[in-house]
Amino acid sequence: MTKYTFAVLVILLATSCRRQASVKNDAPSAEIEFLTETNHDFSSYCERDTVFFDFVYKNVGKVPFVINRIVTSCGCTKARYAKHAVRPGETDTIRVLYDGAGFSEGSFTKRCDIYSNADTVYQLRIHGYYYNPR
């Protein structure tokens, strides 16, 4: 009788774990779609200028979209974004700024990784060529 009870408990436990895992996988995930390009070219510009581009996105998911943090590839690149949840169907903006002051002439490519409540880590890229006008 003890072996039978143990076997039933193991089966019940395994079944309940499987059910919980499927509930987590079926939960709706946050999702966005960019309405602008995700790879912006600043072309050529003067290094004393701070340039920026506004990346516009729309929440196309079924739950509010929340940005936890944005990690940039360099200290010369900053990202400004809303700290509030963006509801399904709403749009918002991520402003990416690049400050080339103090750098010599040349091309640059920078990346921003967007960590949020979505299953995907979204990436934005900026690139261009800065020059010294002297």
PDB file of C-alpha atoms in Angstrom:
ATOM      1  CA  MET A   1       0.000   0.000   0.000  1.00  0.00           C
ATOM      2  CA  THR A   2       2.873   2.383   0.719  1.00  0.00           C
ATOM      3  CA  LYS A   3       4.391   1.932  -2.732  1.00  0.00           C
ATOM      4  CA  TYR A   4       1.016   2.647  -4.315  1.00  0.00           C
ATOM      5  CA  THR A   5       0.529   5.844  -2.268  1.00  0.00           C
ATOM      6  CA  PHE A   6       4.044   7.017  -3.116  1.00  0.00           C
ATOM      7  CA  ALA A   7       3.472   6.405  -6.855  1.00  0.00           C
ATOM      8  CA  VAL A   8       0.189   8.353  -6.775  1.00  0.00           C
ATOM      9  CA  LEU A   9       1.865  11.276  -4.989  1.00  0.00           C
ATOM     10  CA  VAL A  10       4.694  11.366  -7.549  1.00  0.00           C
ATOM     11  CA  ILE A  11       2.209  11.395 -10.433  1.00  0.00           C
ATOM     12  CA  LEU A  12       0.123  14.154  -8.835  1.00  0.00           C
ATOM     13  CA  LEU A  13       3.190  16.243  -8.144  1.00  0.00           C
ATOM     14  CA  ALA A  14       4.511  15.869 -11.694  1.00  0.00           C
ATOM     15  CA  THR A  15       1.120  16.742 -13.176  1.00  0.00           C
ATOM     16  CA  SER A  16       0.704  19.840 -11.019  1.00  0.00           C
ATOM     17  CA  CYS A  17       4.197  21.102 -11.948  1.00  0.00           C
ATOM     18  CA  ARG A  18       3.445  20.666 -15.635  1.00  0.00           C
ATOM     19  CA  ARG A  19       0.209  22.637 -15.279  1.00  0.00           C
ATOM     20  CA  GLN A  20       1.955  25.539 -13.560  1.00  0.00           C
ATOM     21  CA  ALA A  21       4.630  25.711 -16.250  1.00  0.00           C
ATOM     22  CA  SER A  22       2.033  25.855 -19.017  1.00  0.00           C
ATOM     23  CA  VAL A  23       0.203  28.689 -17.264  1.00  0.00           C
ATOM     24  CA  LYS A  24       3.394  30.758 -17.228  1.00  0.00           C
ATOM     25  CA  ASN A  25       4.027  30.115 -20.944  1.00  0.00           C
ATOM     26  CA  ASP A  26       0.474  31.095 -21.859  1.00  0.00           C
ATOM     27  CA  ALA A  27       0.646  34.441 -20.057  1.00  0.00           C
ATOM     28  CA  PRO A  28       0.586  37.384 -22.486  1.00  0.00           C
ATOM     29  CA  SER A  29       3.930  39.064 -23.041  1.00  0.00           C
ATOM     30  CA  ALA A  30       4.656  42.729 -23.631  1.00  0.00           C
ATOM     31  CA  GLU A  31       5.563  43.533 -27.222  1.00  0.00           C
ATOM     32  CA  ILE A  32       6.427  46.683 -29.125  1.00  0.00           C
ATOM     33  CA  GLU A  33       6.845  47.629 -32.752  1.00  0.00           C
ATOM     34  CA  PHE A  34       9.062  50.498 -33.831  1.00  0.00           C
ATOM     35  CA  LEU A  35       7.355  53.079 -36.039  1.00  0.00           C
ATOM     36  CA  THR A  36      10.729  54.589 -36.959  1.00  0.00           C
ATOM     37  CA  GLU A  37      13.913  52.934 -38.069  1.00  0.00           C
ATOM     38  CA  THR A  38      15.902  51.095 -35.397  1.00  0.00           C
ATOM     39  CA  ASN A  39      19.257  51.907 -37.024  1.00  0.00           C
ATOM     40  CA  HIS A  40      19.722  55.670 -37.470  1.00  0.00           C
ATOM     41  CA  ASP A  41      22.463  57.303 -39.558  1.00  0.00           C
ATOM     42  CA  PHE A  42      23.486  60.809 -38.482  1.00  0.00           C
ATOM     43  CA  SER A  43      25.762  61.097 -41.559  1.00  0.00           C
ATOM     44  CA  SER A  44      28.513  63.727 -41.056  1.00  0.00           C
ATOM     45  CA  TYR A  45      28.364  66.371 -38.360  1.00  0.00           C
ATOM     46  CA  CYS A  46      30.593  68.656 -36.276  1.00  0.00           C
ATOM     47  CA  GLU A  47      31.999  67.058 -33.110  1.00  0.00           C
ATOM     48  CA  ARG A  48      30.970  70.009 -30.913  1.00  0.00           C
ATOM     49  CA  ASP A  49      27.341  69.152 -31.537  1.00  0.00           C
ATOM     50  CA  THR A  50      25.352  66.735 -29.435  1.00  0.00           C
ATOM     51  CA  VAL A  51      23.055  64.909 -31.807  1.00  0.00           C
ATOM     52  CA  PHE A  52      19.963  62.908 -30.983  1.00  0.00           C
ATOM     53  CA  PHE A  53      17.272  60.842 -32.608  1.00  0.00           C
ATOM     54  CA  ASP A  54      13.805  59.967 -31.299  1.00  0.00           C
ATOM     55  CA  PHE A  55      12.918  56.328 -31.839  1.00  0.00           C
ATOM     56  CA  VAL A  56       9.118  55.991 -31.769  1.00  0.00           C
ATOM     57  CA  TYR A  57       7.471  52.726 -30.788  1.00  0.00           C
ATOM     58  CA  LYS A  58       3.963  51.388 -30.274  1.00  0.00           C
ATOM     59  CA  ASN A  59       2.854  48.828 -27.707  1.00  0.00           C
ATOM     60  CA  VAL A  60       1.307  46.082 -29.844  1.00  0.00           C
ATOM     61  CA  GLY A  61       1.087  43.599 -26.978  1.00  0.00           C
ATOM     62  CA  LYS A  62      -1.805  42.821 -24.654  1.00  0.00           C
ATOM     63  CA  VAL A  63      -0.148  44.062 -21.466  1.00  0.00           C
ATOM     64  CA  PRO A  64       1.473  47.390 -20.528  1.00  0.00           C
ATOM     65  CA  PHE A  65       5.080  47.755 -21.725  1.00  0.00           C
ATOM     66  CA  VAL A  66       7.597  48.811 -19.072  1.00  0.00           C
ATOM     67  CA  ILE A  67      11.254  49.623 -19.731  1.00  0.00           C
ATOM     68  CA  ASN A  68      13.392  48.424 -16.830  1.00  0.00           C
ATOM     69  CA  ARG A  69      16.656  49.874 -18.127  1.00  0.00           C
ATOM     70  CA  ILE A  70      18.549  50.763 -21.285  1.00  0.00           C
ATOM     71  CA  VAL A  71      22.229  49.884 -21.499  1.00  0.00           C
ATOM     72  CA  THR A  72      24.339  51.885 -23.951  1.00  0.00           C
ATOM     73  CA  SER A  73      27.590  50.689 -25.469  1.00  0.00           C
ATOM     74  CA  CYS A  74      29.520  53.816 -24.442  1.00  0.00           C
ATOM     75  CA  GLY A  75      29.402  56.671 -21.939  1.00  0.00           C
ATOM     76  CA  CYS A  76      29.107  59.142 -24.805  1.00  0.00           C
ATOM     77  CA  THR A  77      25.660  57.728 -25.588  1.00  0.00           C
ATOM     78  CA  LYS A  78      22.605  58.353 -23.403  1.00  0.00           C
ATOM     79  CA  ALA A  79      19.030  57.122 -23.663  1.00  0.00           C
ATOM     80  CA  ARG A  80      16.034  59.046 -22.333  1.00  0.00           C
ATOM     81  CA  TYR A  81      12.767  57.181 -21.944  1.00  0.00           C
ATOM     82  CA  ALA A  82       9.482  57.242 -20.050  1.00  0.00           C
ATOM     83  CA  LYS A  83       9.559  55.640 -16.623  1.00  0.00           C
ATOM     84  CA  HIS A  84       5.839  54.828 -16.782  1.00  0.00           C
ATOM     85  CA  ALA A  85       4.046  51.875 -18.330  1.00  0.00           C
ATOM     86  CA  VAL A  86       2.934  52.290 -21.931  1.00  0.00           C
ATOM     87  CA  ARG A  87      -0.526  50.786 -22.360  1.00  0.00           C
ATOM     88  CA  PRO A  88      -1.480  48.543 -25.274  1.00  0.00           C
ATOM     89  CA  GLY A  89      -2.114  50.630 -28.378  1.00  0.00           C
ATOM     90  CA  GLU A  90      -0.186  53.669 -27.087  1.00  0.00           C
ATOM     91  CA  THR A  91       3.005  55.087 -28.570  1.00  0.00           C
ATOM     92  CA  ASP A  92       6.051  56.545 -26.851  1.00  0.00           C
ATOM     93  CA  THR A  93       9.587  57.690 -27.621  1.00  0.00           C
ATOM     94  CA  ILE A  94      13.118  56.696 -26.709  1.00  0.00           C
ATOM     95  CA  ARG A  95      15.537  59.580 -27.297  1.00  0.00           C
ATOM     96  CA  VAL A  96      19.135  58.500 -27.953  1.00  0.00           C
ATOM     97  CA  LEU A  97      21.774  61.224 -27.615  1.00  0.00           C
ATOM     98  CA  TYR A  98      25.379  61.065 -28.805  1.00  0.00           C
ATOM     99  CA  ASP A  99      28.011  63.523 -27.584  1.00  0.00           C
ATOM    100  CA  GLY A 100      31.229  63.312 -29.612  1.00  0.00           C
ATOM    101  CA  ALA A 101      32.923  66.234 -27.807  1.00  0.00           C
ATOM    102  CA  GLY A 102      36.528  65.442 -27.022  1.00  0.00           C
ATOM    103  CA  PHE A 103      36.849  62.724 -29.654  1.00  0.00           C
ATOM    104  CA  SER A 104      38.938  62.978 -32.786  1.00  0.00           C
ATOM    105  CA  GLU A 105      37.519  62.671 -36.257  1.00  0.00           C
ATOM    106  CA  GLY A 106      36.102  59.401 -37.387  1.00  0.00           C
ATOM    107  CA  SER A 107      33.089  57.200 -37.700  1.00  0.00           C
ATOM    108  CA  PHE A 108      31.130  55.784 -34.788  1.00  0.00           C
ATOM    109  CA  THR A 109      28.564  53.069 -34.193  1.00  0.00           C
ATOM    110  CA  LYS A 110      26.738  52.818 -30.854  1.00  0.00           C
ATOM    111  CA  ARG A 111      24.130  50.421 -29.534  1.00  0.00           C
ATOM    112  CA  CYS A 112      21.354  50.637 -26.950  1.00  0.00           C
ATOM    113  CA  ASP A 113      19.928  47.433 -25.441  1.00  0.00           C
ATOM    114  CA  ILE A 114      16.391  47.820 -24.093  1.00  0.00           C
ATOM    115  CA  TYR A 115      15.532  45.578 -21.139  1.00  0.00           C
ATOM    116  CA  SER A 116      11.834  45.463 -20.361  1.00  0.00           C
ATOM    117  CA  ASN A 117       8.992  43.164 -19.402  1.00  0.00           C
ATOM    118  CA  ALA A 118       8.987  41.792 -22.980  1.00  0.00           C
ATOM    119  CA  ASP A 119      10.505  38.421 -23.850  1.00  0.00           C
ATOM    120  CA  THR A 120      12.827  40.198 -26.322  1.00  0.00           C
ATOM    121  CA  VAL A 121      15.775  42.500 -25.646  1.00  0.00           C
ATOM    122  CA  TYR A 122      15.236  45.215 -28.247  1.00  0.00           C
ATOM    123  CA  GLN A 123      18.246  46.968 -29.808  1.00  0.00           C
ATOM    124  CA  LEU A 124      18.650  50.436 -31.252  1.00  0.00           C
ATOM    125  CA  ARG A 125      21.724  51.560 -33.184  1.00  0.00           C
ATOM    126  CA  ILE A 126      23.102  54.936 -34.163  1.00  0.00           C
ATOM    127  CA  HIS A 127      26.056  55.646 -36.405  1.00  0.00           C
ATOM    128  CA  GLY A 128      27.677  58.472 -38.288  1.00  0.00           C
ATOM    129  CA  TYR A 129      30.873  60.368 -38.951  1.00  0.00           C
ATOM    130  CA  TYR A 130      32.076  63.256 -36.811  1.00  0.00           C
ATOM    131  CA  TYR A 131      34.686  65.764 -37.873  1.00  0.00           C
ATOM    132  CA  ASN A 132      36.580  68.712 -36.452  1.00  0.00           C
ATOM    133  CA  PRO A 133      35.657  71.934 -38.303  1.00  0.00           C
ATOM    134  CA  ARG A 134      38.945  73.781 -37.470  1.00  0.00           C
TER     135      ARG A 134
END
